[in-house]
Amino acid sequence: MIGLIFGPPGSGKGTQAARIEREFGMAHLSTGEILRSEASHGSAVGKEAARIMAAGDLVPDDLIDRIVASRLGRTDAATSVLLDGFPRTIEQAKALDRMLRQLGRKVDYVVALDVPEPLLVDRLLHRAAVEGRADDTREAIMERMHEYRARTAAVLDHYRRNDVPVAEVDGVGGLDEVFGRVREAIKRVTDGI
Ligand code: B4P
């Protein structure tokens, strides 16, 4: 099974992915986490990614596609994988379709978290105060919202057009309350698979 957790910056993708991973025994693959880990190790790729992320921009598709292809290639067909933060552009979605086709797999469902933008900004500014992540400055947050609207939101239509079940989930509320909705949505969409 291949699932995607989708949503704007700060919608709780990473937060909910950790719970989905535990409940459904999936391997969690977060492109944001991989990039932050590369950045903290100071590799050439990591330094370049850190600069782009701090500005709130998207890291180039070809780099992300190579990272994901390498990680997916290491999983066997029996492993359920939850992709978090990828794909973020139509080009990445098409690249993922090609990668999965080569592995004899496909995207089985998408869970899309829906949270109004003012609340997203509040959450990210709160995280900035607590964790001090380099891309949680007000300027970078605004750029991330712009990138989401301009390039990422359309990814959902790609899946709808290709008849992949898309479950939209209200992402407003406590962490467990949102997870209750996410769990039900995954059960609903996977019941018929
Ligand atoms: P990500 O790591 O994916 O960051 P995100 O969009 O902010 O994360 P998320 O939605 O997971 O938020 P979280 O659960 O942490 O990407 C970071 C950057 O990496 C991107 O901007 C980009 O530059 C680069 N990147 C990653 N993937 C890429 C790709 N495919 N292509 C190109 N570039 C890529 O939640 C946010 C905050 O809200 C947390 O503090 C959390 O505690 C809080 N929160 C969560 N749920 C809550 C709730 N229900 N109520 C209250 N607070 C909540």
GROMACS .gro file of C-alpha atoms and ligand atoms in nm:
model
  246
    1MET     CA    1   0.000   0.000   0.000
    2ILE     CA    2   0.128   0.349  -0.085
    3GLY     CA    3  -0.045   0.640   0.093
    4LEU     CA    4   0.017   1.012   0.072
    5ILE     CA    5  -0.038   1.263   0.350
    6PHE     CA    6  -0.097   1.596   0.182
    7GLY     CA    7  -0.163   1.953   0.291
    8PRO     CA    8  -0.027   2.306   0.317
    9PRO     CA    9   0.274   2.393   0.537
   10GLY     CA   10   0.183   2.354   0.902
   11SER     CA   11  -0.131   2.151   0.834
   12GLY     CA   12   0.007   1.871   1.051
   13LYS     CA   13   0.139   1.629   0.787
   14GLY     CA   14   0.445   1.531   0.992
   15THR     CA   15   0.247   1.527   1.317
   16GLN     CA   16  -0.026   1.298   1.180
   17ALA     CA   17   0.222   1.086   0.980
   18ALA     CA   18   0.393   0.976   1.303
   19ARG     CA   19   0.056   0.850   1.431
   20ILE     CA   20  -0.039   0.682   1.101
   21GLU     CA   21   0.301   0.510   1.098
   22ARG     CA   22   0.231   0.361   1.443
   23GLU     CA   23  -0.133   0.269   1.388
   24PHE     CA   24  -0.105   0.121   1.038
   25GLY     CA   25   0.255  -0.007   1.052
   26MET     CA   26   0.371   0.200   0.755
   27ALA     CA   27   0.722   0.312   0.665
   28HIS     CA   28   0.721   0.693   0.689
   29LEU     CA   29   0.912   0.884   0.423
   30SER     CA   30   0.921   1.261   0.481
   31THR     CA   31   1.112   1.464   0.223
   32GLY     CA   32   1.128   1.759   0.466
   33GLU     CA   33   1.293   1.542   0.732
   34ILE     CA   34   1.538   1.391   0.483
   35LEU     CA   35   1.636   1.740   0.366
   36ARG     CA   36   1.678   1.870   0.723
   37SER     CA   37   1.894   1.568   0.805
   38GLU     CA   38   2.111   1.633   0.494
   39ALA     CA   39   2.137   1.998   0.598
   40SER     CA   40   2.246   1.912   0.952
   41HIS     CA   41   2.518   1.682   0.817
   42GLY     CA   42   2.652   1.970   0.607
   43SER     CA   43   2.674   1.772   0.280
   44ALA     CA   44   2.694   1.978  -0.042
   45VAL     CA   45   2.335   1.881  -0.121
   46GLY     CA   46   2.233   1.963   0.236
   47LYS     CA   47   2.387   2.311   0.228
   48GLU     CA   48   2.209   2.396  -0.095
   49ALA     CA   49   1.879   2.254   0.035
   50ALA     CA   50   1.914   2.447   0.364
   51ARG     CA   51   1.951   2.777   0.176
   52ILE     CA   52   1.641   2.707  -0.037
   53MET     CA   53   1.430   2.586   0.256
   54ALA     CA   54   1.521   2.886   0.473
   55ALA     CA   55   1.385   3.113   0.199
   56GLY     CA   56   1.059   2.914   0.195
   57ASP     CA   57   1.112   2.793  -0.162
   58LEU     CA   58   1.077   2.441  -0.299
   59VAL     CA   59   1.393   2.236  -0.349
   60PRO     CA   60   1.441   2.143  -0.722
   61ASP     CA   61   1.230   1.853  -0.847
   62ASP     CA   62   1.523   1.649  -0.984
   63LEU     CA   63   1.699   1.644  -0.645
   64ILE     CA   64   1.380   1.543  -0.459
   65ASP     CA   65   1.296   1.280  -0.722
   66ARG     CA   66   1.641   1.120  -0.683
   67ILE     CA   67   1.607   1.113  -0.304
   68VAL     CA   68   1.264   0.951  -0.317
   69ALA     CA   69   1.361   0.701  -0.590
   70SER     CA   70   1.658   0.587  -0.384
   71ARG     CA   71   1.448   0.543  -0.065
   72LEU     CA   72   1.157   0.374  -0.243
   73GLY     CA   73   1.396   0.140  -0.422
   74ARG     CA   74   1.505   0.011  -0.080
   75THR     CA   75   1.153  -0.093   0.024
   76ASP     CA   76   1.006  -0.426  -0.082
   77ALA     CA   77   0.661  -0.453  -0.236
   78ALA     CA   78   0.517  -0.589   0.089
   79THR     CA   79   0.609  -0.272   0.281
   80SER     CA   80   0.337  -0.011   0.311
   81VAL     CA   81   0.482   0.336   0.264
   82LEU     CA   82   0.344   0.672   0.375
   83LEU     CA   83   0.483   0.962   0.172
   84ASP     CA   84   0.482   1.292   0.362
   85GLY     CA   85   0.553   1.624   0.186
   86PHE     CA   86   0.600   1.459  -0.154
   87PRO     CA   87   0.489   1.511  -0.427
   88ARG     CA   88   0.470   1.891  -0.403
   89THR     CA   89   0.454   1.973  -0.775
   90ILE     CA   90   0.277   1.816  -1.073
   91GLU     CA   91   0.622   1.723  -1.211
   92GLN     CA   92   0.703   1.536  -0.887
   93ALA     CA   93   0.365   1.360  -0.903
   94LYS     CA   94   0.439   1.242  -1.257
   95ALA     CA   95   0.790   1.133  -1.158
   96LEU     CA   96   0.641   0.937  -0.866
   97ASP     CA   97   0.394   0.765  -1.100
   98ARG     CA   98   0.687   0.656  -1.320
   99MET     CA   99   0.895   0.534  -1.023
  100LEU     CA  100   0.606   0.334  -0.881
  101ARG     CA  101   0.517   0.186  -1.220
  102GLN     CA  102   0.872   0.052  -1.247
  103LEU     CA  103   0.829  -0.109  -0.905
  104GLY     CA  104   0.488  -0.253  -1.000
  105ARG     CA  105   0.319  -0.025  -0.746
  106LYS     CA  106   0.090   0.280  -0.747
  107VAL     CA  107  -0.048   0.547  -0.515
  108ASP     CA  108  -0.344   0.383  -0.339
  109TYR     CA  109  -0.487   0.685  -0.156
  110VAL     CA  110  -0.432   1.045  -0.056
  111VAL     CA  111  -0.529   1.198   0.278
  112ALA     CA  112  -0.547   1.577   0.240
  113LEU     CA  113  -0.550   1.791   0.554
  114ASP     CA  114  -0.756   2.107   0.529
  115VAL     CA  115  -0.667   2.401   0.759
  116PRO     CA  116  -0.741   2.773   0.698
  117GLU     CA  117  -0.433   2.981   0.619
  118PRO     CA  118  -0.445   3.219   0.921
  119LEU     CA  119  -0.435   2.916   1.151
  120LEU     CA  120  -0.145   2.765   0.955
  121VAL     CA  121   0.055   3.086   0.999
  122ASP     CA  122  -0.022   3.091   1.374
  123ARG     CA  123   0.093   2.728   1.414
  124LEU     CA  124   0.418   2.787   1.228
  125LEU     CA  125   0.494   3.107   1.421
  126HIS     CA  126   0.428   2.916   1.742
  127ARG     CA  127   0.670   2.642   1.629
  128ALA     CA  128   0.924   2.914   1.547
  129ALA     CA  129   0.907   3.030   1.908
  130VAL     CA  130   0.942   2.674   2.043
  131GLU     CA  131   1.183   2.506   1.799
  132GLY     CA  132   1.341   2.790   1.601
  133ARG     CA  133   1.327   2.610   1.265
  134ALA     CA  134   1.508   2.815   0.997
  135ASP     CA  135   1.207   2.817   0.762
  136ASP     CA  136   0.955   2.935   1.021
  137THR     CA  137   1.028   3.309   0.990
  138ARG     CA  138   0.724   3.517   0.891
  139GLU     CA  139   0.879   3.596   0.552
  140ALA     CA  140   0.960   3.230   0.474
  141ILE     CA  141   0.616   3.118   0.594
  142MET     CA  142   0.448   3.362   0.352
  143GLU     CA  143   0.666   3.233   0.068
  144ARG     CA  144   0.580   2.870   0.159
  145MET     CA  145   0.208   2.954   0.151
  146HIS     CA  146   0.257   3.118  -0.190
  147GLU     CA  147   0.445   2.813  -0.323
  148TYR     CA  148   0.170   2.587  -0.191
  149ARG     CA  149  -0.106   2.784  -0.364
  150ALA     CA  150   0.094   2.830  -0.687
  151ARG     CA  151   0.247   2.483  -0.731
  152THR     CA  152   0.135   2.225  -0.475
  153ALA     CA  153  -0.244   2.257  -0.444
  154ALA     CA  154  -0.288   2.136  -0.805
  155VAL     CA  155  -0.130   1.800  -0.714
  156LEU     CA  156  -0.464   1.692  -0.562
  157ASP     CA  157  -0.634   1.734  -0.901
  158HIS     CA  158  -0.368   1.513  -1.058
  159TYR     CA  159  -0.480   1.229  -0.829
  160ARG     CA  160  -0.851   1.299  -0.872
  161ARG     CA  161  -0.807   1.293  -1.251
  162ASN     CA  162  -0.631   0.957  -1.218
  163ASP     CA  163  -0.909   0.808  -1.001
  164VAL     CA  164  -0.693   0.778  -0.690
  165PRO     CA  165  -0.916   0.805  -0.379
  166VAL     CA  166  -0.863   1.146  -0.215
  167ALA     CA  167  -0.997   1.183   0.141
  168GLU     CA  168  -1.020   1.544   0.256
  169VAL     CA  169  -0.992   1.571   0.633
  170ASP     CA  170  -1.064   1.871   0.854
  171GLY     CA  171  -0.723   1.939   1.016
  172VAL     CA  172  -0.856   2.185   1.276
  173GLY     CA  173  -0.874   2.059   1.634
  174GLY     CA  174  -0.658   1.874   1.884
  175LEU     CA  175  -0.393   1.628   1.760
  176ASP     CA  176  -0.594   1.321   1.869
  177GLU     CA  177  -0.921   1.462   1.740
  178VAL     CA  178  -0.764   1.519   1.395
  179PHE     CA  179  -0.605   1.174   1.407
  180GLY     CA  180  -0.947   1.018   1.475
  181ARG     CA  181  -1.068   1.170   1.148
  182VAL     CA  182  -0.752   1.065   0.962
  183ARG     CA  183  -0.782   0.707   1.088
  184GLU     CA  184  -1.145   0.683   0.979
  185ALA     CA  185  -1.062   0.831   0.638
  186ILE     CA  186  -0.781   0.578   0.580
  187LYS     CA  187  -1.004   0.289   0.687
  188ARG     CA  188  -1.277   0.412   0.454
  189VAL     CA  189  -1.054   0.448   0.148
  190THR     CA  190  -0.861   0.124   0.209
  191ASP     CA  191  -1.170  -0.086   0.281
  192GLY     CA  192  -1.240  -0.139  -0.086
  193ILE     CA  193  -0.872  -0.203  -0.183
  194B4P     P1  194   0.800   1.992   0.558
  194B4P     O1  195   0.896   1.925   0.648
  194B4P     O2  196   0.706   1.903   0.480
  194B4P     O3  197   0.727   2.102   0.646
  194B4P     P2  198   0.581   2.153   0.672
  194B4P     O4  199   0.507   2.165   0.542
  194B4P     O5  200   0.592   2.273   0.758
  194B4P     O6  201   0.526   2.043   0.764
  194B4P     P3  202   0.396   1.983   0.822
  194B4P     O7  203   0.269   2.013   0.751
  194B4P     O8  204   0.439   1.840   0.830
  194B4P     O9  205   0.376   2.047   0.962
  194B4P     P4  206   0.385   1.981   1.105
  194B4P    O10  207   0.315   1.851   1.119
  194B4P    O11  208   0.527   1.986   1.145
  194B4P    O12  209   0.879   2.080   0.448
  194B4P     C1  210   0.974   2.180   0.485
  194B4P     C2  211   1.043   2.236   0.359
  194B4P    O13  212   1.120   2.131   0.292
  194B4P     C3  213   0.955   2.291   0.248
  194B4P    O14  214   0.913   2.424   0.271
  194B4P     C4  215   1.050   2.279   0.125
  194B4P    O15  216   1.142   2.384   0.119
  194B4P     C5  217   1.125   2.150   0.150
  194B4P     N1  218   1.061   2.034   0.086
  194B4P     C6  219   1.009   1.924   0.150
  194B4P     N2  220   0.958   1.837   0.062
  194B4P     C7  221   0.977   1.892  -0.061
  194B4P     C8  222   0.942   1.851  -0.193
  194B4P     N3  223   0.877   1.737  -0.217
  194B4P     N4  224   0.976   1.931  -0.298
  194B4P     C9  225   1.042   2.047  -0.278
  194B4P     N5  226   1.077   2.092  -0.154
  194B4P    C10  227   1.045   2.016  -0.046
  194B4P    O16  228   0.302   2.084   1.187
  194B4P    C11  229   0.338   2.222   1.196
  194B4P    C12  230   0.318   2.276   1.335
  194B4P    O17  231   0.181   2.272   1.373
  194B4P    C13  232   0.392   2.196   1.443
  194B4P    O18  233   0.448   2.284   1.535
  194B4P    C14  234   0.285   2.111   1.507
  194B4P    O19  235   0.311   2.083   1.643
  194B4P    C15  236   0.163   2.202   1.493
  194B4P     N6  237   0.039   2.125   1.480
  194B4P    C16  238   0.020   2.015   1.400
  194B4P     N7  239  -0.107   1.971   1.412
  194B4P    C17  240  -0.170   2.059   1.499
  194B4P    C18  241  -0.303   2.068   1.551
  194B4P     N8  242  -0.399   1.979   1.518
  194B4P     N9  243  -0.331   2.169   1.636
  194B4P    C19  244  -0.235   2.258   1.671
  194B4P    N10  245  -0.107   2.255   1.627
  194B4P    C20  246  -0.076   2.156   1.541
   0.00000   0.00000   0.00000
